[in-house]
Tab-separated table of N, CA and C in Angstrom:
chain	number	residue	atom	x	y	z
A	1	MET	N	7.604	-18.076	18.975
A	1	MET	CA	6.249	-17.756	18.758
A	1	MET	C	6.733	-16.638	17.936
A	2	MET	N	6.587	-16.395	16.372
A	2	MET	CA	6.768	-15.105	16.128
A	2	MET	C	6.083	-13.694	16.349
A	3	ALA	N	4.762	-14.530	16.011
A	3	ALA	CA	3.642	-13.683	16.412
A	3	ALA	C	3.511	-12.646	17.150
A	4	SER	N	3.319	-13.928	18.680
A	4	SER	CA	2.933	-13.212	19.700
A	4	SER	C	4.652	-12.117	20.064
A	5	TRP	N	5.577	-12.872	19.800
A	5	TRP	CA	7.102	-11.548	19.743
A	5	TRP	C	6.927	-10.694	19.498
A	6	GLN	N	5.992	-10.034	17.448
A	6	GLN	CA	6.055	-9.150	16.546
A	6	GLN	C	4.941	-8.038	17.576
A	7	THR	N	3.836	-9.297	17.915
A	7	THR	CA	2.822	-8.518	18.793
A	7	THR	C	3.235	-7.275	20.185
A	8	GLU	N	3.866	-8.382	21.413
A	8	GLU	CA	4.559	-7.566	21.976
A	8	GLU	C	6.031	-6.746	21.275
A	9	THR	N	6.283	-7.223	21.064
A	9	THR	CA	7.716	-5.682	20.431
A	9	THR	C	6.779	-4.412	20.419
A	10	TYR	N	6.313	-4.637	19.016
A	10	TYR	CA	5.286	-3.303	18.613
A	10	TYR	C	3.876	-3.139	18.912
A	11	ALA	N	3.632	-3.896	20.592
A	11	ALA	CA	2.930	-3.189	21.281
A	11	ALA	C	2.252	-2.199	21.223
A	12	GLU	N	2.624	-0.772	21.377
A	12	GLU	CA	3.116	0.404	21.743
A	12	GLU	C	2.464	1.456	20.072
A	13	THR	N	2.484	0.208	19.060
A	13	THR	CA	2.575	1.000	18.091
A	13	THR	C	1.375	0.384	17.243
A	14	LEU	N	1.000	-0.704	17.516
A	14	LEU	CA	-0.091	-2.511	16.271
A	14	LEU	C	-1.071	-0.851	16.370
A	15	SER	N	-1.477	0.199	16.727
A	15	SER	CA	-2.391	0.743	16.511
A	15	SER	C	-2.137	1.447	15.053
A	16	ASN	N	-1.559	2.003	14.895
A	16	ASN	CA	-0.760	2.576	14.227
A	16	ASN	C	-1.068	2.179	12.463
A	17	LEU	N	-1.273	0.315	13.009
A	17	LEU	CA	-2.543	0.009	10.985
A	17	LEU	C	-3.907	-0.365	10.989
A	18	ASP	N	-3.999	-0.013	12.519
A	18	ASP	CA	-5.617	0.182	12.134
A	18	ASP	C	-6.374	1.282	11.059
A	19	ASN	N	-7.379	0.899	9.636
A	19	ASN	CA	-7.750	0.368	8.658
A	19	ASN	C	-6.727	1.151	8.269
A	20	ARG	N	-5.284	0.697	8.208
A	20	ARG	CA	-4.338	0.534	6.891
A	20	ARG	C	-3.810	-0.727	6.225
A	21	ILE	N	-4.003	-1.247	6.989
A	21	ILE	CA	-3.757	-2.597	6.732
A	21	ILE	C	-4.593	-3.582	7.328
A	22	PHE	N	-5.910	-4.578	6.606
A	22	PHE	CA	-7.269	-5.181	6.933
A	22	PHE	C	-6.736	-7.041	6.629
A	23	LEU	N	-6.975	-7.562	6.776
A	23	LEU	CA	-7.089	-9.175	7.234
A	23	LEU	C	-8.727	-9.462	6.793
A	24	ALA	N	-8.547	-10.532	6.326
A	24	ALA	CA	-9.769	-11.008	5.823
A	24	ALA	C	-9.290	-12.362	6.690
A	25	LEU	N	-9.945	-13.328	7.277
A	25	LEU	CA	-10.465	-14.873	7.837
A	25	LEU	C	-12.047	-15.436	7.307
A	26	SER	N	-11.460	-16.379	7.413
A	26	SER	CA	-12.627	-17.725	7.016
A	26	SER	C	-13.027	-17.533	8.577
A	27	CYS	N	-14.546	-17.571	8.930
A	27	CYS	CA	-14.701	-18.077	10.625
A	27	CYS	C	-15.866	-18.620	10.365
A	28	LEU	N	-16.223	-19.322	11.935
A	28	LEU	CA	-17.076	-19.713	11.741
A	28	LEU	C	-18.383	-19.085	12.844
A	29	ASP	N	-19.260	-18.289	12.363
A	29	ASP	CA	-19.591	-17.887	13.227
A	29	ASP	C	-21.847	-17.800	13.155
A	30	PRO	N	-22.431	-18.534	13.523
A	30	PRO	CA	-21.558	-19.890	13.468
A	30	PRO	C	-21.658	-20.573	12.419
A	31	LEU	N	-22.351	-20.260	10.917
A	31	LEU	CA	-22.039	-20.519	9.557
A	31	LEU	C	-20.800	-19.605	8.997
A	32	PRO	N	-20.254	-20.253	7.646
A	32	PRO	CA	-18.861	-19.468	7.412
A	32	PRO	C	-19.496	-18.514	7.357
A	33	ALA	N	-18.159	-16.998	7.726
A	33	ALA	CA	-18.999	-16.418	7.308
A	33	ALA	C	-16.977	-15.003	6.529
A	34	LEU	N	-17.446	-14.123	6.093
A	34	LEU	CA	-16.034	-13.283	6.182
A	34	LEU	C	-15.781	-12.946	7.501
A	35	VAL	N	-14.635	-12.136	7.998
A	35	VAL	CA	-14.130	-11.363	8.686
A	35	VAL	C	-13.069	-10.521	8.750
A	36	LYS	N	-13.492	-9.498	8.649
A	36	LYS	CA	-12.322	-8.239	8.168
A	36	LYS	C	-11.779	-7.749	9.375
A	37	VAL	N	-10.673	-7.735	9.529
A	37	VAL	CA	-9.764	-7.244	10.577
A	37	VAL	C	-9.312	-5.784	10.454
A	38	ALA	N	-9.677	-4.711	10.742
A	38	ALA	CA	-9.230	-3.687	10.619
A	38	ALA	C	-8.403	-3.558	12.211
A	39	ASN	N	-8.931	-3.249	12.645
A	39	ASN	CA	-8.177	-2.666	13.998
A	39	ASN	C	-7.486	-4.287	14.926
A	40	PHE	N	-5.857	-3.199	15.365
A	40	PHE	CA	-5.269	-4.576	15.968
A	40	PHE	C	-4.553	-3.607	17.586
A	41	THR	N	-4.532	-5.006	18.409
A	41	THR	CA	-3.583	-4.628	20.066
A	41	THR	C	-3.235	-5.637	20.378
A	42	ALA	N	-2.484	-5.610	21.032
A	42	ALA	CA	-2.120	-6.583	21.944
A	42	ALA	C	-3.019	-6.890	23.184
A	43	VAL	N	-3.585	-6.265	23.627
A	43	VAL	CA	-4.931	-6.969	24.598
A	43	VAL	C	-5.421	-8.364	24.280
A	44	ASP	N	-4.784	-8.962	25.427
A	44	ASP	CA	-5.386	-10.467	24.957
A	44	ASP	C	-4.640	-11.094	23.223
A	45	ASP	N	-3.513	-10.863	23.233
A	45	ASP	CA	-3.031	-10.835	22.080
A	45	ASP	C	-3.626	-10.741	20.662
A	46	GLN	N	-4.441	-10.129	21.221
A	46	GLN	CA	-5.535	-9.846	19.768
A	46	GLN	C	-5.053	-9.916	18.262
A	47	ALA	N	-3.524	-9.281	18.150
A	47	ALA	CA	-2.839	-8.432	16.569
A	47	ALA	C	-2.345	-10.389	16.713
A	48	THR	N	-1.854	-11.330	17.776
A	48	THR	CA	-1.330	-12.152	17.116
A	48	THR	C	-2.233	-13.168	16.932
A	49	HIS	N	-3.266	-13.123	17.505
A	49	HIS	CA	-4.922	-14.862	17.097
A	49	HIS	C	-4.798	-13.850	15.234
A	50	ALA	N	-5.004	-12.755	15.040
A	50	ALA	CA	-5.320	-12.661	13.923
A	50	ALA	C	-4.098	-12.957	12.541
A	51	PHE	N	-3.132	-12.427	13.065
A	51	PHE	CA	-1.953	-12.577	12.550
A	51	PHE	C	-1.956	-13.784	11.903
A	52	MET	N	-2.311	-14.638	13.319
A	52	MET	CA	-1.942	-16.819	13.017
A	52	MET	C	-2.985	-17.279	12.209
A	53	ALA	N	-4.027	-16.268	12.660
A	53	ALA	CA	-4.830	-17.597	11.897
A	53	ALA	C	-5.189	-17.557	10.147
A	54	THR	N	-4.084	-15.986	9.985
A	54	THR	CA	-4.065	-16.091	8.258
A	54	THR	C	-2.992	-17.622	7.547
A	55	GLY	N	-2.402	-17.518	8.666
A	55	GLY	CA	-1.615	-19.113	7.894
A	55	GLY	C	-2.141	-20.188	9.045
A	56	THR	N	-2.411	-20.728	9.441
A	56	THR	CA	-2.563	-21.776	9.893
A	56	THR	C	-3.991	-22.709	10.083
A	57	TYR	N	-3.595	-24.011	10.321
A	57	TYR	CA	-5.351	-24.459	10.319
A	57	TYR	C	-6.344	-24.183	10.638
A	58	LEU	N	-6.210	-23.991	11.853
A	58	LEU	CA	-7.386	-23.317	12.727
A	58	LEU	C	-6.717	-22.588	13.827
A	59	GLU	N	-7.428	-21.054	13.809
A	59	GLU	CA	-7.023	-20.530	14.679
A	59	GLU	C	-8.067	-19.834	15.728
A	60	MET	N	-8.600	-19.596	17.060
A	60	MET	CA	-9.480	-18.494	17.811
A	60	MET	C	-9.515	-17.672	17.063
A	61	TYR	N	-10.189	-16.766	17.411
A	61	TYR	CA	-9.635	-15.389	17.273
A	61	TYR	C	-11.210	-14.706	16.855
A	62	ASP	N	-11.173	-13.861	18.454
A	62	ASP	CA	-12.918	-13.283	18.892
A	62	ASP	C	-13.912	-14.515	19.418
A	63	GLY	N	-13.729	-15.147	19.933
A	63	GLY	CA	-14.530	-16.592	19.970
A	63	GLY	C	-14.732	-17.444	18.885
A	64	MET	N	-14.398	-17.204	17.720
A	64	MET	CA	-14.605	-17.533	16.775
A	64	MET	C	-13.418	-18.971	16.130
A	65	VAL	N	-14.091	-19.746	15.516
A	65	VAL	CA	-13.090	-20.974	15.208
A	65	VAL	C	-12.694	-20.489	13.166
A	66	CYS	N	-11.100	-20.094	13.070
A	66	CYS	CA	-11.149	-19.258	11.809
A	66	CYS	C	-10.052	-19.891	11.329
A	67	SER	N	-9.853	-19.944	9.905
A	67	SER	CA	-8.386	-19.524	8.717
A	67	SER	C	-8.133	-18.600	8.290
A	68	ASP	N	-7.425	-18.802	6.939
A	68	ASP	CA	-7.237	-17.629	5.702
A	68	ASP	C	-8.389	-17.579	5.210
A	69	GLY	N	-8.704	-16.320	5.082
A	69	GLY	CA	-10.070	-15.925	4.392
A	69	GLY	C	-9.806	-16.133	2.695
A	70	GLY	N	-9.147	-17.515	2.198
A	70	GLY	CA	-9.237	-17.393	0.891
A	70	GLY	C	-11.335	-17.819	1.150
A	71	THR	N	-11.557	-18.620	1.483
A	71	THR	CA	-11.872	-19.347	1.256
A	71	THR	C	-13.406	-18.663	1.193
A	72	MET	N	-13.407	-17.526	1.882
A	72	MET	CA	-14.593	-16.763	1.963
A	72	MET	C	-14.538	-15.077	1.335
A	73	SER	N	-13.232	-15.106	0.827
A	73	SER	CA	-13.030	-13.637	-0.380
A	73	SER	C	-13.876	-14.222	-1.962
A	74	GLY	N	-14.465	-14.670	-2.644
A	74	GLY	CA	-14.160	-14.912	-3.920
A	74	GLY	C	-13.411	-15.862	-4.714
A	75	SER	N	-13.920	-15.917	-6.025
A	75	SER	CA	-12.777	-16.665	-6.104
A	75	SER	C	-11.494	-16.656	-7.116
A	76	LYS	N	-11.174	-15.429	-6.185
A	76	LYS	CA	-9.662	-14.788	-6.727
A	76	LYS	C	-9.042	-14.789	-5.836
A	77	MET	N	-9.873	-15.047	-3.941
A	77	MET	CA	-9.155	-14.512	-3.396
A	77	MET	C	-9.214	-13.214	-2.438
A	78	THR	N	-10.130	-12.323	-3.112
A	78	THR	CA	-9.401	-11.190	-3.237
A	78	THR	C	-10.669	-10.759	-1.787
A	79	PRO	N	-10.963	-10.178	-0.804
A	79	PRO	CA	-11.735	-9.543	-0.088
A	79	PRO	C	-11.908	-8.708	-0.277
A	80	LEU	N	-12.957	-7.779	-0.770
A	80	LEU	CA	-13.039	-6.329	-1.519
A	80	LEU	C	-13.648	-5.526	-0.546
A	81	PHE	N	-13.473	-4.245	-0.260
A	81	PHE	CA	-14.727	-3.667	0.612
A	81	PHE	C	-16.015	-3.368	0.346
A	82	GLN	N	-17.142	-2.908	0.867
A	82	GLN	CA	-18.274	-2.922	-0.061
A	82	GLN	C	-18.870	-1.994	0.014
A	83	ASP	N	-18.034	-0.581	0.614
A	83	ASP	CA	-18.482	0.450	0.344
A	83	ASP	C	-18.488	1.673	0.042
A	84	HIS	N	-17.771	1.340	-1.487
A	84	HIS	CA	-17.212	2.115	-2.738
A	84	HIS	C	-17.039	3.287	-1.794
A	85	GLN	N	-15.744	3.285	-1.027
A	85	GLN	CA	-15.007	4.591	-1.131
A	85	GLN	C	-14.137	5.491	-1.999
A	86	ARG	N	-13.443	4.150	-2.371
A	86	ARG	CA	-12.944	4.858	-2.497
A	86	ARG	C	-12.285	3.276	-3.475
A	87	PRO	N	-11.012	3.594	-5.061
A	87	PRO	CA	-10.609	1.808	-6.126
A	87	PRO	C	-10.119	1.169	-5.068
A	88	GLN	N	-9.949	-0.182	-4.956
A	88	GLN	CA	-9.410	-0.857	-4.629
A	88	GLN	C	-8.108	-1.600	-5.636
A	89	LEU	N	-7.249	-1.963	-5.300
A	89	LEU	CA	-5.746	-2.070	-5.593
A	89	LEU	C	-6.132	-3.243	-5.539
A	90	ILE	N	-5.833	-4.615	-6.258
A	90	ILE	CA	-6.310	-5.905	-6.182
A	90	ILE	C	-4.868	-6.584	-6.687
A	91	VAL	N	-4.206	-7.320	-5.891
A	91	VAL	CA	-3.508	-8.253	-6.304
A	91	VAL	C	-3.498	-9.920	-6.724
A	92	ASP	N	-3.738	-10.099	-7.493
A	92	ASP	CA	-4.749	-12.338	-7.773
A	92	ASP	C	-3.301	-12.457	-7.126
A	93	LEU	N	-3.354	-13.599	-5.843
A	93	LEU	CA	-2.171	-14.582	-6.346
A	93	LEU	C	-2.066	-15.076	-6.425
A	94	MET	N	-3.064	-15.739	-7.332
A	94	MET	CA	-3.441	-16.605	-8.495
A	94	MET	C	-2.474	-16.933	-9.958
A	95	GLN	N	-2.824	-15.182	-8.822
A	95	GLN	CA	-1.213	-15.075	-11.499
A	95	GLN	C	-0.396	-15.267	-11.292
A	96	THR	N	0.930	-15.580	-10.273
A	96	THR	CA	2.398	-15.400	-10.111
A	96	THR	C	2.711	-15.781	-10.952
A	97	GLY	N	2.576	-17.048	-11.161
A	97	GLY	CA	3.434	-17.889	-12.535
A	97	GLY	C	4.066	-19.124	-11.746
A	98	TYR	N	3.929	-19.013	-10.172
A	98	TYR	CA	4.770	-20.197	-9.700
A	98	TYR	C	3.734	-20.892	-8.895
A	99	PRO	N	4.575	-22.078	-8.679
A	99	PRO	CA	3.295	-23.154	-8.761
A	99	PRO	C	2.713	-22.576	-7.685
A	100	SER	N	1.041	-23.596	-7.286
A	100	SER	CA	0.577	-23.423	-5.825
A	100	SER	C	0.896	-24.447	-4.064
A	101	SER	N	1.999	-25.584	-5.103
A	101	SER	CA	2.601	-26.325	-4.202
A	101	SER	C	3.175	-25.625	-3.651
A	102	MET	N	4.131	-24.382	-4.213
A	102	MET	CA	4.507	-23.331	-2.496
A	102	MET	C	3.702	-23.557	-1.846
A	103	VAL	N	3.354	-23.906	-1.036
A	103	VAL	CA	2.032	-23.707	-0.199
A	103	VAL	C	3.077	-24.262	0.605
A	104	TYR	N	2.975	-25.629	0.205
A	104	TYR	CA	2.801	-26.991	0.957
A	104	TYR	C	4.785	-27.275	1.738
A	105	ARG	N	5.485	-26.638	0.427
A	105	ARG	CA	7.082	-26.774	1.312
A	105	ARG	C	7.648	-25.503	0.867
A	106	VAL	N	8.234	-25.391	1.486
A	106	VAL	CA	9.466	-23.889	3.031
A	106	VAL	C	10.429	-24.747	1.494
A	107	ASN	N	10.274	-23.602	0.674
A	107	ASN	CA	12.091	-23.356	-0.627
A	107	ASN	C	12.574	-21.597	-0.672
A	108	THR	N	13.198	-20.956	0.302
A	108	THR	CA	13.615	-19.594	0.261
A	108	THR	C	13.861	-19.291	-1.170
A	109	THR	N	14.822	-19.961	-1.759
A	109	THR	CA	15.168	-19.466	-2.923
A	109	THR	C	14.037	-19.084	-4.245
A	110	GLN	N	12.658	-20.041	-4.142
A	110	GLN	CA	11.628	-19.836	-5.055
A	110	GLN	C	10.595	-18.405	-4.188
A	111	TYR	N	11.236	-18.329	-2.205
A	111	TYR	CA	9.935	-17.279	-2.075
A	111	TYR	C	10.721	-15.083	-1.958
A	112	TYR	N	11.704	-15.928	-2.457
A	112	TYR	CA	12.920	-14.701	-2.180
A	112	TYR	C	12.607	-14.597	-3.756
A	113	ASP	N	12.363	-15.123	-5.199
A	113	ASP	CA	12.602	-14.702	-5.809
A	113	ASP	C	10.911	-14.039	-6.382
A	114	LEU	N	9.542	-15.220	-5.863
A	114	LEU	CA	8.704	-14.826	-5.890
A	114	LEU	C	8.085	-13.294	-5.319
A	115	ILE	N	8.899	-12.881	-4.277
A	115	ILE	CA	8.386	-11.121	-3.619
A	115	ILE	C	9.197	-10.110	-4.319
A	116	LYS	N	10.432	-10.597	-5.414
A	116	LYS	CA	11.444	-9.696	-5.670
A	116	LYS	C	10.124	-9.445	-6.911
A	117	GLN	N	9.942	-10.834	-7.718
A	117	GLN	CA	9.011	-10.115	-8.690
A	117	GLN	C	7.909	-9.674	-8.720
A	118	GLY	N	6.994	-9.195	-7.097
A	118	GLY	CA	6.399	-9.154	-7.438
A	118	GLY	C	6.926	-7.319	-6.599
A	119	GLN	N	7.595	-7.058	-6.658
A	119	GLN	CA	7.867	-5.773	-5.782
A	119	GLN	C	8.185	-5.213	-7.363
A	120	ASP	N	9.000	-5.313	-8.376
A	120	ASP	CA	9.196	-5.456	-9.553
A	120	ASP	C	8.619	-4.699	-10.293
A	121	GLU	N	6.790	-6.313	-10.282
A	121	GLU	CA	6.312	-5.663	-10.984
A	121	GLU	C	4.514	-4.764	-10.109
A	122	ALA	N	4.679	-4.124	-9.039
A	122	ALA	CA	3.894	-3.723	-8.622
A	122	ALA	C	4.507	-2.180	-8.923
A	123	ILE	N	6.064	-1.775	-8.654
A	123	ILE	CA	6.914	-0.775	-9.465
A	123	ILE	C	5.846	-0.461	-10.872
A	124	GLU	N	6.547	-1.067	-11.698
A	124	GLU	CA	6.382	-1.191	-13.222
A	124	GLU	C	4.568	-0.822	-12.955
A	125	TRP	N	4.284	-1.659	-12.083
A	125	TRP	CA	2.673	-1.060	-12.447
A	125	TRP	C	2.005	0.371	-12.276
A	126	LEU	N	3.142	0.319	-11.341
A	126	LEU	CA	2.324	1.673	-10.388
A	126	LEU	C	2.601	3.102	-11.580
A	127	GLN	N	3.830	2.989	-12.468
A	127	GLN	CA	4.220	3.969	-12.971
A	127	GLN	C	4.190	3.582	-14.537
A	128	THR	N	3.201	2.947	-14.596
A	128	THR	CA	2.539	2.365	-16.081
A	128	THR	C	1.772	2.063	-16.167
A	129	GLY	N	0.585	1.807	-14.886
A	129	GLY	CA	-0.681	1.019	-15.461
A	129	GLY	C	-0.988	-0.166	-15.822
A	130	VAL	N	0.106	-1.345	-16.126
A	130	VAL	CA	-0.107	-2.037	-17.481
A	130	VAL	C	0.742	-3.308	-16.664
A	131	ASP	N	0.185	-4.353	-16.184
A	131	ASP	CA	0.677	-5.989	-15.800
A	131	ASP	C	2.095	-6.276	-16.658
A	132	PRO	N	3.019	-5.978	-16.537
A	132	PRO	CA	4.118	-6.303	-17.206
A	132	PRO	C	4.182	-7.453	-17.649
A	133	ARG	N	3.808	-8.579	-17.754
A	133	ARG	CA	3.657	-10.047	-17.404
A	133	ARG	C	2.028	-9.973	-18.668
A	134	GLY	N	1.100	-9.571	-18.389
A	134	GLY	CA	-0.291	-8.499	-19.337
A	134	GLY	C	-0.506	-10.364	-18.831
A	135	VAL	N	-0.599	-10.102	-17.603
A	135	VAL	CA	-1.699	-11.184	-17.209
A	135	VAL	C	-2.778	-10.436	-15.909
A	136	ASP	N	-3.255	-9.566	-15.840
A	136	ASP	CA	-4.044	-9.414	-14.617
A	136	ASP	C	-3.180	-9.742	-13.523
A	137	ALA	N	-2.237	-9.469	-13.236
A	137	ALA	CA	-2.136	-10.163	-11.820
A	137	ALA	C	-2.082	-9.037	-10.246
A	138	ILE	N	-2.145	-7.550	-11.314
A	138	ILE	CA	-2.175	-6.423	-10.235
A	138	ILE	C	-3.151	-5.734	-10.472
A	139	THR	N	-4.539	-5.787	-10.519
A	139	THR	CA	-5.651	-4.398	-11.420
A	139	THR	C	-6.721	-3.165	-10.231
A	140	LEU	N	-6.578	-2.316	-10.645
A	140	LEU	CA	-7.248	-1.482	-10.168
A	140	LEU	C	-9.021	-1.882	-10.425
A	141	CYS	N	-10.001	-1.685	-9.094
A	141	CYS	CA	-11.583	-1.557	-9.417
A	141	CYS	C	-11.813	-0.344	-9.041
A	142	PRO	N	-12.709	0.280	-10.122
A	142	PRO	CA	-13.060	1.347	-9.594
A	142	PRO	C	-14.251	1.191	-8.581
A	143	VAL	N	-14.895	2.650	-7.734
A	143	VAL	CA	-15.076	3.180	-6.636
A	143	VAL	C	-16.452	2.463	-6.866
A	144	ASP	N	-17.191	2.518	-8.437
A	144	ASP	CA	-18.451	2.262	-8.560
A	144	ASP	C	-18.244	0.993	-9.434
A	145	ALA	N	-17.561	-0.160	-9.371
A	145	ALA	CA	-17.295	-1.471	-9.748
A	145	ALA	C	-18.739	-2.347	-8.224
A	146	ASP	N	-19.550	-3.525	-8.624
A	146	ASP	CA	-19.748	-3.578	-8.554
A	146	ASP	C	-19.214	-5.659	-7.678
A	147	VAL	N	-19.106	-5.748	-5.654
A	147	VAL	CA	-17.873	-6.035	-5.686
A	147	VAL	C	-18.593	-7.536	-4.706
A	148	LYS	N	-19.779	-7.337	-5.200
A	148	LYS	CA	-20.816	-7.559	-3.834
A	148	LYS	C	-20.245	-9.248	-4.073
A	149	ARG	N	-19.786	-9.695	-4.786
A	149	ARG	CA	-18.942	-11.397	-4.871
A	149	ARG	C	-17.381	-11.633	-4.703
A	150	ASN	N	-17.202	-10.509	-4.427
A	150	ASN	CA	-15.586	-9.866	-3.911
A	150	ASN	C	-15.026	-10.078	-5.010
A	151	LEU	N	-15.569	-10.052	-6.368
A	151	LEU	CA	-14.932	-9.568	-7.533
A	151	LEU	C	-14.815	-8.244	-8.863
A	152	CYS	N	-14.460	-7.867	-8.997
A	152	CYS	CA	-14.461	-6.114	-9.311
A	152	CYS	C	-15.096	-5.997	-11.049
A	153	GLU	N	-16.439	-6.542	-11.225
A	153	GLU	CA	-17.630	-6.267	-12.194
A	153	GLU	C	-18.190	-4.941	-12.506
């Protein structure tokens, strides 16, 4: 499995991701809860389980049944930090212009085009501060925004 291979191959450097990369999981703890993963290790295959939970129907993570964090991350599926320590770059994956049916069928040409579009739009947004398609797929949430509902308000 690719996730296990990644964890094994990069075991010595996984900690470089700590507090730089964040994964959001929807877990039963025992009620549904948003779990944000900020630290990664190869011990007990933790990084593998965290990664797998973002793309599988069900995965055990830290003793909980988990899946992708979208259901617990607000209506835009963008889990936001609640600590008001930094502005937050928000990428709204529902604003790609591509059909949501892509999640059910693999089409590598569509995925390639989507990734390229995202990279091009991110570069333009970073240079100009404006979303090139005018749909607010990329926005910056200010430090003092109300983010309690995982929406930037």
